[in-house]
GROMACS .gro file of C-alpha atoms in nm:
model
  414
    1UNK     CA    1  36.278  23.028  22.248
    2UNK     CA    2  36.284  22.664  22.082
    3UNK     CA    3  36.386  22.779  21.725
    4UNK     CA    4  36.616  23.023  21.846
    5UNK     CA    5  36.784  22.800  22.075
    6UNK     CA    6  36.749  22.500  21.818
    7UNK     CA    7  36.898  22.718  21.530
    8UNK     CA    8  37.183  22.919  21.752
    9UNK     CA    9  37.292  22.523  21.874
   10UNK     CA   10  37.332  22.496  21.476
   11UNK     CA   11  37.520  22.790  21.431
   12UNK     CA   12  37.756  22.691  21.685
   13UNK     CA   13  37.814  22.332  21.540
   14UNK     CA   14  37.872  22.537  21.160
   15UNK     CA   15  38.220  22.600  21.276
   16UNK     CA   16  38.331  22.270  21.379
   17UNK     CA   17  38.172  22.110  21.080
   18UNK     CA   18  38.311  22.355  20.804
   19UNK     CA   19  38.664  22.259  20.922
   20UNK     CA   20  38.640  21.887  20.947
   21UNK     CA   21  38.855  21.698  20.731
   22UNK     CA   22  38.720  21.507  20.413
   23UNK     CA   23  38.803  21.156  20.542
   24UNK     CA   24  38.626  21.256  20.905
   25UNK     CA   25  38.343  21.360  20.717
   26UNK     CA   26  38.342  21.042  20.483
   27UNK     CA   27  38.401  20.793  20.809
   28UNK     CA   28  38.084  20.962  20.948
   29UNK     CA   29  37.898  20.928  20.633
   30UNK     CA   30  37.999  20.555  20.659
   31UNK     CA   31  37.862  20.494  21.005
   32UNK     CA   32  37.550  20.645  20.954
   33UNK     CA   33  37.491  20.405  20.678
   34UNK     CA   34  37.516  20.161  20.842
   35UNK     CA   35  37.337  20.299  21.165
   36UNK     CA   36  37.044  20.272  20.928
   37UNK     CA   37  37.048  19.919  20.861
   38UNK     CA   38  37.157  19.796  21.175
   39UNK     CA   39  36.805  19.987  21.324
   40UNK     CA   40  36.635  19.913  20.974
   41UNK     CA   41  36.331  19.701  21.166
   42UNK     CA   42  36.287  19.990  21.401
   43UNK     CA   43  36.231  20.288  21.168
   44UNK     CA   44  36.011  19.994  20.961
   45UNK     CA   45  35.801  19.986  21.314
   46UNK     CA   46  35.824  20.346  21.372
   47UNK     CA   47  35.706  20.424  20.976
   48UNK     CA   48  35.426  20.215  21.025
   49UNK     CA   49  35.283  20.420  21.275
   50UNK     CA   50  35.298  20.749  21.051
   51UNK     CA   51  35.124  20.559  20.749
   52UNK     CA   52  34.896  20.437  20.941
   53UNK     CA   53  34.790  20.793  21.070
   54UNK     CA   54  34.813  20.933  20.758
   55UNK     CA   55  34.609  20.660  20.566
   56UNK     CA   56  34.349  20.741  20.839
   57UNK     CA   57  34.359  21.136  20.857
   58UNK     CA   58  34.254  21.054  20.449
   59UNK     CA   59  34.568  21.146  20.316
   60UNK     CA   60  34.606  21.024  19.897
   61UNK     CA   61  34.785  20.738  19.771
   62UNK     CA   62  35.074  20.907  19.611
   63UNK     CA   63  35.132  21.120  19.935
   64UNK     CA   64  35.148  20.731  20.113
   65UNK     CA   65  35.384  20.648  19.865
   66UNK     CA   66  35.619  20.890  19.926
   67UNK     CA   67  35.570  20.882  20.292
   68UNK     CA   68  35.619  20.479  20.318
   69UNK     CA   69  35.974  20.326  20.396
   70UNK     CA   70  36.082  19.986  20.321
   71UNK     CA   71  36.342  19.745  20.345
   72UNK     CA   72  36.466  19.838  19.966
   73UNK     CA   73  36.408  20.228  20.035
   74UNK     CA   74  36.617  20.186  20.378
   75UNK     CA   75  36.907  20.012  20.189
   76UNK     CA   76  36.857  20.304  19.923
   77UNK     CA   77  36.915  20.545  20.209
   78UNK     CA   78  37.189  20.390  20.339
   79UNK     CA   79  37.342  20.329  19.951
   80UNK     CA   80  37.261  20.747  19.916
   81UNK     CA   81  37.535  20.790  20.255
   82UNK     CA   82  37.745  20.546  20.102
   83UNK     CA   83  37.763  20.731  19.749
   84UNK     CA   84  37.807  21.041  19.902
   85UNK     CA   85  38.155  20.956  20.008
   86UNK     CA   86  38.271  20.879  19.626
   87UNK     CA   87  38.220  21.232  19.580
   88UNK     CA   88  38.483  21.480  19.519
   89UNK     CA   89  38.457  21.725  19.898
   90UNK     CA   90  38.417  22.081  19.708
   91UNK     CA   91  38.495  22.307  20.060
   92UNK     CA   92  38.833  22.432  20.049
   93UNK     CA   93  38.862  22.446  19.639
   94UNK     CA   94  39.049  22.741  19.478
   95UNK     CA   95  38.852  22.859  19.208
   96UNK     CA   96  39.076  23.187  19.093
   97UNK     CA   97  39.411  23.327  19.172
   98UNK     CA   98  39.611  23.621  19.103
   99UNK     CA   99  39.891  23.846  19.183
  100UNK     CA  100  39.854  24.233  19.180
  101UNK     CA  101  40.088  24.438  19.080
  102UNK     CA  102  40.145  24.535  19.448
  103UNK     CA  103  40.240  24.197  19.539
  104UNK     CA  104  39.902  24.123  19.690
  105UNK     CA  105  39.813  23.756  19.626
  106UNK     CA  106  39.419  23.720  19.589
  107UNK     CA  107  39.207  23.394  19.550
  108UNK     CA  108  38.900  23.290  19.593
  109UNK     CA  109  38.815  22.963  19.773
  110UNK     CA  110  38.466  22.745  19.810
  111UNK     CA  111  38.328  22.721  20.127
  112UNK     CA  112  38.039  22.585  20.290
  113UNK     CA  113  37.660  22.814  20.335
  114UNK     CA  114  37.712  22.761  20.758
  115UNK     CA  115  37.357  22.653  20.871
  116UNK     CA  116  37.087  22.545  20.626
  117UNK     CA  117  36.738  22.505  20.686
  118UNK     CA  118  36.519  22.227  20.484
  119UNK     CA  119  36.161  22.262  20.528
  120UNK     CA  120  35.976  21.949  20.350
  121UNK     CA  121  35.703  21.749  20.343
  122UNK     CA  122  35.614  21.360  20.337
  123UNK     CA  123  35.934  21.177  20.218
  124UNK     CA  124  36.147  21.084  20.517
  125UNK     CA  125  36.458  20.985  20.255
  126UNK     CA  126  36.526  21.349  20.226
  127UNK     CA  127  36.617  21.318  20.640
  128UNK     CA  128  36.888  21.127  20.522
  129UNK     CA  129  36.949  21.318  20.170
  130UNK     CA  130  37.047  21.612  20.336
  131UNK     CA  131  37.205  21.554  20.655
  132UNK     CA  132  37.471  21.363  20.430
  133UNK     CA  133  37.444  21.591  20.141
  134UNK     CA  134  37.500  21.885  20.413
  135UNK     CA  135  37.784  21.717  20.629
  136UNK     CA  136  37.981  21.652  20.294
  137UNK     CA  137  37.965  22.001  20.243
  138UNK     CA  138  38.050  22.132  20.574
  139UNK     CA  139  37.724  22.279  20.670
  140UNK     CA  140  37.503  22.194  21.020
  141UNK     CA  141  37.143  22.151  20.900
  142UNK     CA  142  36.786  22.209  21.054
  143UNK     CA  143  36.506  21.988  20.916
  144UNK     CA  144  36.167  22.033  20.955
  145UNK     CA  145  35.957  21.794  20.766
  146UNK     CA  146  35.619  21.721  20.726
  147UNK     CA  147  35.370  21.603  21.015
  148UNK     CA  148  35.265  21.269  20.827
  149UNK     CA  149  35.683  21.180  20.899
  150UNK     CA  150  35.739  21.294  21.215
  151UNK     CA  151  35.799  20.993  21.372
  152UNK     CA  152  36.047  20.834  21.148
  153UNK     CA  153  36.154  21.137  21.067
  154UNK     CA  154  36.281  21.206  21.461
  155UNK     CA  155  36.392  20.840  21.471
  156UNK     CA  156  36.627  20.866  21.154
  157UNK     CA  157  36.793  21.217  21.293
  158UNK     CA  158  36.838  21.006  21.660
  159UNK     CA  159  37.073  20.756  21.447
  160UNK     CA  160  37.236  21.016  21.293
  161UNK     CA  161  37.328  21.226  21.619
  162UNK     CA  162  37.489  20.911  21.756
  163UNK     CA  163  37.673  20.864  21.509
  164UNK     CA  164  37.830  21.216  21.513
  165UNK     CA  165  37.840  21.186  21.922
  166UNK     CA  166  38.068  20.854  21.866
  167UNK     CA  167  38.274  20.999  21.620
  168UNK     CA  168  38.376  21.279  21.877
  169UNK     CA  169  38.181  21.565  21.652
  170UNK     CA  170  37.910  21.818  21.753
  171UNK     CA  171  37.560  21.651  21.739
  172UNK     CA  172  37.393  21.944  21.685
  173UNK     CA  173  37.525  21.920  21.344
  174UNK     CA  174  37.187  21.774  21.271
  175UNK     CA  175  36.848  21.899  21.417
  176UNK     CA  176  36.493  21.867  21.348
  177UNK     CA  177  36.168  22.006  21.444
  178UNK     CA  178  35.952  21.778  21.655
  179UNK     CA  179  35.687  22.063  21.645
  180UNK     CA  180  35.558  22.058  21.336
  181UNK     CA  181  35.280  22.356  21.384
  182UNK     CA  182  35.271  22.584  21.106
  183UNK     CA  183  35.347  22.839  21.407
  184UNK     CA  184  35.710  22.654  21.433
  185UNK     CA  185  35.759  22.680  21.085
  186UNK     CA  186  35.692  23.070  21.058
  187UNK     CA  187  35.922  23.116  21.323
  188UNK     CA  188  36.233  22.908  21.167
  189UNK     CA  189  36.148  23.137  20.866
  190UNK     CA  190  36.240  23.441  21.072
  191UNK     CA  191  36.557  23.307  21.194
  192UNK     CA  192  36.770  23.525  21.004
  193UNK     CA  193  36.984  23.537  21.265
  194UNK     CA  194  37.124  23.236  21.256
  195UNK     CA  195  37.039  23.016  20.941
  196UNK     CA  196  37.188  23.136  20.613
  197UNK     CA  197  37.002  22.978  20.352
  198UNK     CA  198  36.621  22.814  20.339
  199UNK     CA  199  36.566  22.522  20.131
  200UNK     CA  200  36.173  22.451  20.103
  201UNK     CA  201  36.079  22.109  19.926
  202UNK     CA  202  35.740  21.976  19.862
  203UNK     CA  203  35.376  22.138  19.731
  204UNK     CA  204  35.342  22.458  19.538
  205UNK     CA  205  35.156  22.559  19.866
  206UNK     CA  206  35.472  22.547  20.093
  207UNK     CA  207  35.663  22.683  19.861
  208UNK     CA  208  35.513  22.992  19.825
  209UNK     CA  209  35.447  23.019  20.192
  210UNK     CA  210  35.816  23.031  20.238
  211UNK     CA  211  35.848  23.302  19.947
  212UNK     CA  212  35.640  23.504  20.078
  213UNK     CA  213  35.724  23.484  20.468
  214UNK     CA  214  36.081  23.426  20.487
  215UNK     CA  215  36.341  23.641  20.592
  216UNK     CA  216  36.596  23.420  20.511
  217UNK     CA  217  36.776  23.398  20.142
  218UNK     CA  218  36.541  23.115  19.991
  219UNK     CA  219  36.659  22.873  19.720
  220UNK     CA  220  36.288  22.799  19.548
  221UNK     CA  221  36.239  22.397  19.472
  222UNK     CA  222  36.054  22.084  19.349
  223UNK     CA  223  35.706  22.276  19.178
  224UNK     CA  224  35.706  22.052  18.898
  225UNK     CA  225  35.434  22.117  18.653
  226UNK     CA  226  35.590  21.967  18.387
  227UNK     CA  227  35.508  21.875  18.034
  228UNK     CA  228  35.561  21.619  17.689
  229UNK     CA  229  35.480  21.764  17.347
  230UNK     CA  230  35.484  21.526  17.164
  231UNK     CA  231  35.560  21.714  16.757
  232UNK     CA  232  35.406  21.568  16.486
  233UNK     CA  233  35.750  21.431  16.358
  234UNK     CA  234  35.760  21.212  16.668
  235UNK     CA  235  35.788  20.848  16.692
  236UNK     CA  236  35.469  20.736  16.855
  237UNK     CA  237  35.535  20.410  17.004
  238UNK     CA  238  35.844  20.618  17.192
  239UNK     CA  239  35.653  20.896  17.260
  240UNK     CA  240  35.357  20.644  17.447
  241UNK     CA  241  35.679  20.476  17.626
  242UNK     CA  242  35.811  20.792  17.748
  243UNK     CA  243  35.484  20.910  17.850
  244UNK     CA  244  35.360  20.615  18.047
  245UNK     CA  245  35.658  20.613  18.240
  246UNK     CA  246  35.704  20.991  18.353
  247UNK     CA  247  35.344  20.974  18.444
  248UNK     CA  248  35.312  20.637  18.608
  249UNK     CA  249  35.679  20.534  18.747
  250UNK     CA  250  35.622  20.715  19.041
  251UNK     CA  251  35.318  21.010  19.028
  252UNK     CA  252  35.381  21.189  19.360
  253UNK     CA  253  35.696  21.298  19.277
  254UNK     CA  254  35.840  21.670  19.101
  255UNK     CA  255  35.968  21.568  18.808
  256UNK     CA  256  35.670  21.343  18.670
  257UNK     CA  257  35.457  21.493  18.410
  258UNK     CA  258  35.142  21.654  18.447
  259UNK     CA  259  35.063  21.772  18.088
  260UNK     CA  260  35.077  21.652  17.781
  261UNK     CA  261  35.072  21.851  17.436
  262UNK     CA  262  34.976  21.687  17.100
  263UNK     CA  263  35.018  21.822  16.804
  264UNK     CA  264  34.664  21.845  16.602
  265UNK     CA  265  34.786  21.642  16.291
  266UNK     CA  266  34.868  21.305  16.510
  267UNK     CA  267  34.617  21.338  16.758
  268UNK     CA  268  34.383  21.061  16.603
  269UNK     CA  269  34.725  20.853  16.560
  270UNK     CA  270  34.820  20.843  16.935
  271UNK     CA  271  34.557  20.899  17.136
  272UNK     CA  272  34.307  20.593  17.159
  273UNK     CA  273  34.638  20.403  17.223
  274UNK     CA  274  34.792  20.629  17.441
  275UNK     CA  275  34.436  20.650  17.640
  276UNK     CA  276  34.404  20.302  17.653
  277UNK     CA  277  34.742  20.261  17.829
  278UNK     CA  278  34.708  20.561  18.084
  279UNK     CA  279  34.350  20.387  18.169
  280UNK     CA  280  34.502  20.080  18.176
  281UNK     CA  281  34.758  20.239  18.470
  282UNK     CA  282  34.498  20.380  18.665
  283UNK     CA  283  34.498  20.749  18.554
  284UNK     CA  284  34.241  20.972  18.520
  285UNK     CA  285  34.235  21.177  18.183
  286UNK     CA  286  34.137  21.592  18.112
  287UNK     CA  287  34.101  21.685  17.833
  288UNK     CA  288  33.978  21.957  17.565
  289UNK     CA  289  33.724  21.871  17.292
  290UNK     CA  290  33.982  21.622  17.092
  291UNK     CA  291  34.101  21.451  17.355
  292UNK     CA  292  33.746  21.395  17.420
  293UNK     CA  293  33.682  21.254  17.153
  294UNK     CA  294  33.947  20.997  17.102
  295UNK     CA  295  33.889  20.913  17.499
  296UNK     CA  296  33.550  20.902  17.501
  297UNK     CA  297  33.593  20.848  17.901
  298UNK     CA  298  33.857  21.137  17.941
  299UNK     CA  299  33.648  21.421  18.183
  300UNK     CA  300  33.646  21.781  18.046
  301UNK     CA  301  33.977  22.006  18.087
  302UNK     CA  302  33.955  22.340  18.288
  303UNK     CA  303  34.157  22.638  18.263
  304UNK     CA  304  34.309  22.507  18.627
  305UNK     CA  305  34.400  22.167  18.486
  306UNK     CA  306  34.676  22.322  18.265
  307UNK     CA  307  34.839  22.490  18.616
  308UNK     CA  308  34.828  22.209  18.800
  309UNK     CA  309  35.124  21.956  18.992
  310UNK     CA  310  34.878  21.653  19.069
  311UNK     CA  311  35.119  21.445  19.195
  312UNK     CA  312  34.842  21.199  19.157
  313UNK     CA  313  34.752  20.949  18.855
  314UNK     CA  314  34.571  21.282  18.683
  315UNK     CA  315  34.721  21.413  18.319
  316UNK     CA  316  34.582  21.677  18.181
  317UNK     CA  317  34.600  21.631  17.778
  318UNK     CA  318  34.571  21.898  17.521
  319UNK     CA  319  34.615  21.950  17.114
  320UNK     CA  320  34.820  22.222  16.987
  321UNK     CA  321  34.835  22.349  16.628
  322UNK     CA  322  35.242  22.367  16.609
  323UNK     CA  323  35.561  22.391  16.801
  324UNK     CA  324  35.483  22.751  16.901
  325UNK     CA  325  35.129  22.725  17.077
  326UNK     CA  326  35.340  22.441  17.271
  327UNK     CA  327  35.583  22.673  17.357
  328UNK     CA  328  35.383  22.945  17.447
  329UNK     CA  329  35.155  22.679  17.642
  330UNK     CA  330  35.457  22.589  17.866
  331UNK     CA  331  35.547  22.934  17.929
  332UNK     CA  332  35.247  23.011  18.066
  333UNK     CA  333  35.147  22.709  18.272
  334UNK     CA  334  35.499  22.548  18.302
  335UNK     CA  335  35.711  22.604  18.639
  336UNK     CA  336  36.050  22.609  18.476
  337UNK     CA  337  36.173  22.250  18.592
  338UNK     CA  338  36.138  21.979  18.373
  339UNK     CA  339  35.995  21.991  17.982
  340UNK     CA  340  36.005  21.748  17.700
  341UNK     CA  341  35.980  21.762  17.367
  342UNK     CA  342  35.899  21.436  17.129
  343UNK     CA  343  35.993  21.491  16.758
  344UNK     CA  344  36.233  21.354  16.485
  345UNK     CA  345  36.284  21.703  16.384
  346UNK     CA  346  36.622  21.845  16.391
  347UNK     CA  347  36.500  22.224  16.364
  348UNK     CA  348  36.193  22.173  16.609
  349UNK     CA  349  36.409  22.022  16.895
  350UNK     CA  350  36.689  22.251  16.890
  351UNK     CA  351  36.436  22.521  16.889
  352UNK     CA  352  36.275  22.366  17.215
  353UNK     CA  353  36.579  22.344  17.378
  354UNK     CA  354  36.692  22.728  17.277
  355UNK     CA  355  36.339  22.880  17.345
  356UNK     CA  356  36.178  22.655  17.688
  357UNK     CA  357  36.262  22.807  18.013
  358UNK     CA  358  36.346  22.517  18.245
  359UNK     CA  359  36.590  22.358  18.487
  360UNK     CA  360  36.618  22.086  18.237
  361UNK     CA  361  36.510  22.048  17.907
  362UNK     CA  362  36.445  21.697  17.716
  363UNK     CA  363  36.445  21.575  17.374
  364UNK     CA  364  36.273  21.229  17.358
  365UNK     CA  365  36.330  21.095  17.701
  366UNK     CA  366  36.170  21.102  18.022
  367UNK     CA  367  36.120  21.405  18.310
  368UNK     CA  368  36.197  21.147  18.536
  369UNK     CA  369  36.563  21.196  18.488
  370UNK     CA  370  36.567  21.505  18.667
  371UNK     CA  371  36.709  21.357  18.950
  372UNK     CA  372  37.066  21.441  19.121
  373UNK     CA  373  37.177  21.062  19.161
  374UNK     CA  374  37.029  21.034  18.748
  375UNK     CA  375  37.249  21.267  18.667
  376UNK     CA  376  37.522  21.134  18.848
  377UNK     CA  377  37.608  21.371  19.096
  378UNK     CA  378  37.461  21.148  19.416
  379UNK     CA  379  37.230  21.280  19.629
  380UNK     CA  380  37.067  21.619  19.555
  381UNK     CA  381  36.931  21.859  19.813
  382UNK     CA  382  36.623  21.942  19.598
  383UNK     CA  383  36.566  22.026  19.183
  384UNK     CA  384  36.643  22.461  19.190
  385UNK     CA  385  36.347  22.602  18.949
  386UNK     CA  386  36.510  22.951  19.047
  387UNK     CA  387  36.805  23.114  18.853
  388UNK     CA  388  37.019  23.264  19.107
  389UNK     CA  389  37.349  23.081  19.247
  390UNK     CA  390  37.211  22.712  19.162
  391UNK     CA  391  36.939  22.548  18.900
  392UNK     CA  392  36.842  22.224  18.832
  393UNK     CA  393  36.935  21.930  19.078
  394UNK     CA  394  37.155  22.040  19.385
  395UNK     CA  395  37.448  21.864  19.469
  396UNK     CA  396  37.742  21.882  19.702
  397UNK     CA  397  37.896  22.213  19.521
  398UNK     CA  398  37.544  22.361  19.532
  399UNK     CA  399  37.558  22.395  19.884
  400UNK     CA  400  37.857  22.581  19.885
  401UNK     CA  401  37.980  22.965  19.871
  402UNK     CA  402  38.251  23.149  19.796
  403UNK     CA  403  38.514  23.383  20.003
  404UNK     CA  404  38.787  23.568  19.841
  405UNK     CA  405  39.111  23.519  20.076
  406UNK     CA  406  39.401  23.743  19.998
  407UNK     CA  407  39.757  23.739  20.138
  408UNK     CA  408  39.973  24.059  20.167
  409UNK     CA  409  40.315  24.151  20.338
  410UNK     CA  410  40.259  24.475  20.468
  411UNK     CA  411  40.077  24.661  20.167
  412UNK     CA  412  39.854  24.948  20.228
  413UNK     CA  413  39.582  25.151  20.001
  414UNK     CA  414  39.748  25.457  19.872
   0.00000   0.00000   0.00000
């Protein structure tokens, strides 16, 4: 009975949040912003005890990373709220209108999902992502993150219920999962009945565990085994650039690379530099017989290197004969969300662009970009690998539906 009373406590707040106005919405947004930095020292306290469980249940360094709060990533929570009310409220749009020759006037309005459930893993900002990202939108939300987080993650949703309790709006706007048993989880997967849409975010693991369990509509996100080919028309000293920073800027994260792709005829040109930098940053190096032997200290590549997210400082490197083997390389191993090609060739980067298979596709810049707040729509939900009703980063409008409302005076089907 806890999800279904949990989730039904939801479904019954959906209706009072879909109709609140956009300046309510925005005044709440405000508050809890500022909840979070008036009780910044006591999630600090309160993270401290999850990292230091985590760091002794053995858990990696880029998982700490992600799972560690500070005083900067606090204020960048709080600035994420804050940005979220400079953003255009897309429930109640009109997207289409007509008149029928009958007189009936048809349009068709957006309007919010009702009751969305998150299911992620170590990064406690997403708390805070998508309860604003959600509220601005008009949806409740149900959060269950990660056990590593629990702790902040329970004392982040507190703020954020008091805030809606002082402003006079349904608290249960906003509710997480303080058991965090994969038993829990199965069972919010199977609550059809009152959540309308699943949002899973973290490992390749969960994500497929929510594919194949669910029996709620799933939006698929964050599986980012992404790649850099860098063409043999391509600037090297950019293409080491780019490379060292959507490796090394922040490793644990979707949208840094995991594979690189060099084309044969500047493979002796990049690669003892390029080696020497990623060694010099910590990362270990996999690669096949060239990459071998311009990194004399690189270990072997295996067929499972080129399919795997590290989310670690691990890159997998391999040489290529020409733009196609890349291509084909990434459709086989890639997860459609963030690809890169390096070249000063017209031809050979429109071609990428036309013939890769991604969320978002890159001439000579980073995968790091794939970010909603990068691309300037604020906070994002979660990057959509999927195809159906949203791709790429998901924003406010993301989390929105359509209804077709149609006004008559009287007319009936003949």
């Amino acid at each position: 009975m806890y999800i279904e009373n949990l989730c039904s406590a939801a479904k019954e707040a959906e209706i009072e949040i879909a109709q609140l106005s956009t300046k309510i919405k925005n005044q709440i947004l405000l508050k809890s912003a500022k909840a979070l930095l008036d009780n910044m020292e006591n999630i600090l306290k309160i993270n401290e005890i999850d990292v230091k469980n985590a760091k002794e249940n053995g858990v990696k360094a880029a998982f700490i990373d992600r799972l560690t709060l500070t005083p900067d990533r606090i204020k960048g929570m709080a600035q994420g709220l804050e940005e979220i009310t400079a953003l255009n409220d897309p429930v109640g749009e009109f997207l289409y209108g007509k008149t029928l020759p009958n007189g009936l006037i048809i349009q068709q309005k957006r309007v919010p999902l009702g009751v969305i459930a998150i299911i992620f893993e170590s990064r406690p900002n997403v708390t805070a992502d998508a309860f604003g990202l959600c509220l601005k939108s008009g949806n409740a939300v149900v959060l269950r993150g990660g056990k590593e987080a629990i702790n902040t993650n329970i004392a982040i949703v507190k703020i954020f219920k008091d805030v809606l309790k002082e402003c006079g709006v349904n608290e249960n706007a906003v509710q997480i999962l303080e058991d965090t048993s994969h038993e829990t989880a199965n069972k919010l997967m199977k609550a059809h009945k009152y959540v309308d849409v699943l949002i899973p975010r973290g490992s390749a693991r969960l994500i497929n565990s929510v594919i194949e369990n669910s029996t709620i509509p799933c939006i698929q996100t964050g599986i980012g085994n992404c790649h850099i080919f860098v063409d043999e028309n391509g600037k090297i000293e950019d293409a080491i650039n780019i490379i060292i920073n959507a490796k090394t800027q922040r490793p644990g994260v979707c949208n840094a690379v995991e594979t690189l792709l060099i084309h044969k005829n500047i493979a002796g040109n990049i690669l003892p530099e390029l080696g020497k930098q990623l060694i010099a940053k910590n990362v270990e190096i996999r690669g096949d017989e060239t990459v071998n032997q311009y990194i004399p200290t690189s270990l072997k590549a295996t067929e499972e290197d080129w399919a795997t997210e590290y989310e670690d400082y691990i890159v997998a490197i391999k040489t290529v004969e020409n733009i196609d083997e890349a291509i084909k390389h990434i459709g086989t191993y890639g997860t459609r969300h963030s690809e890169c090609i390096i070249t000063e060739n017209y031809t050979n980067a429109q071609k990428f662009l036309n013939e890769i298979d991604a969320a978002a596709v890159y001439v000579n810049a980073s995968t790091r970009f794939t970010d909603g707040g990068q691309f300037g729509f604020g906070a994002e939900i979660g990057i959509s690998t999927q195809k159906l009703h949203a791709r790429g980063p998901m924003g406010l409008k993301e989390l929105t539906t359509t209804k077709y409302v149609i006004m008559g005076n009287g007319q009936v089907r003949e």
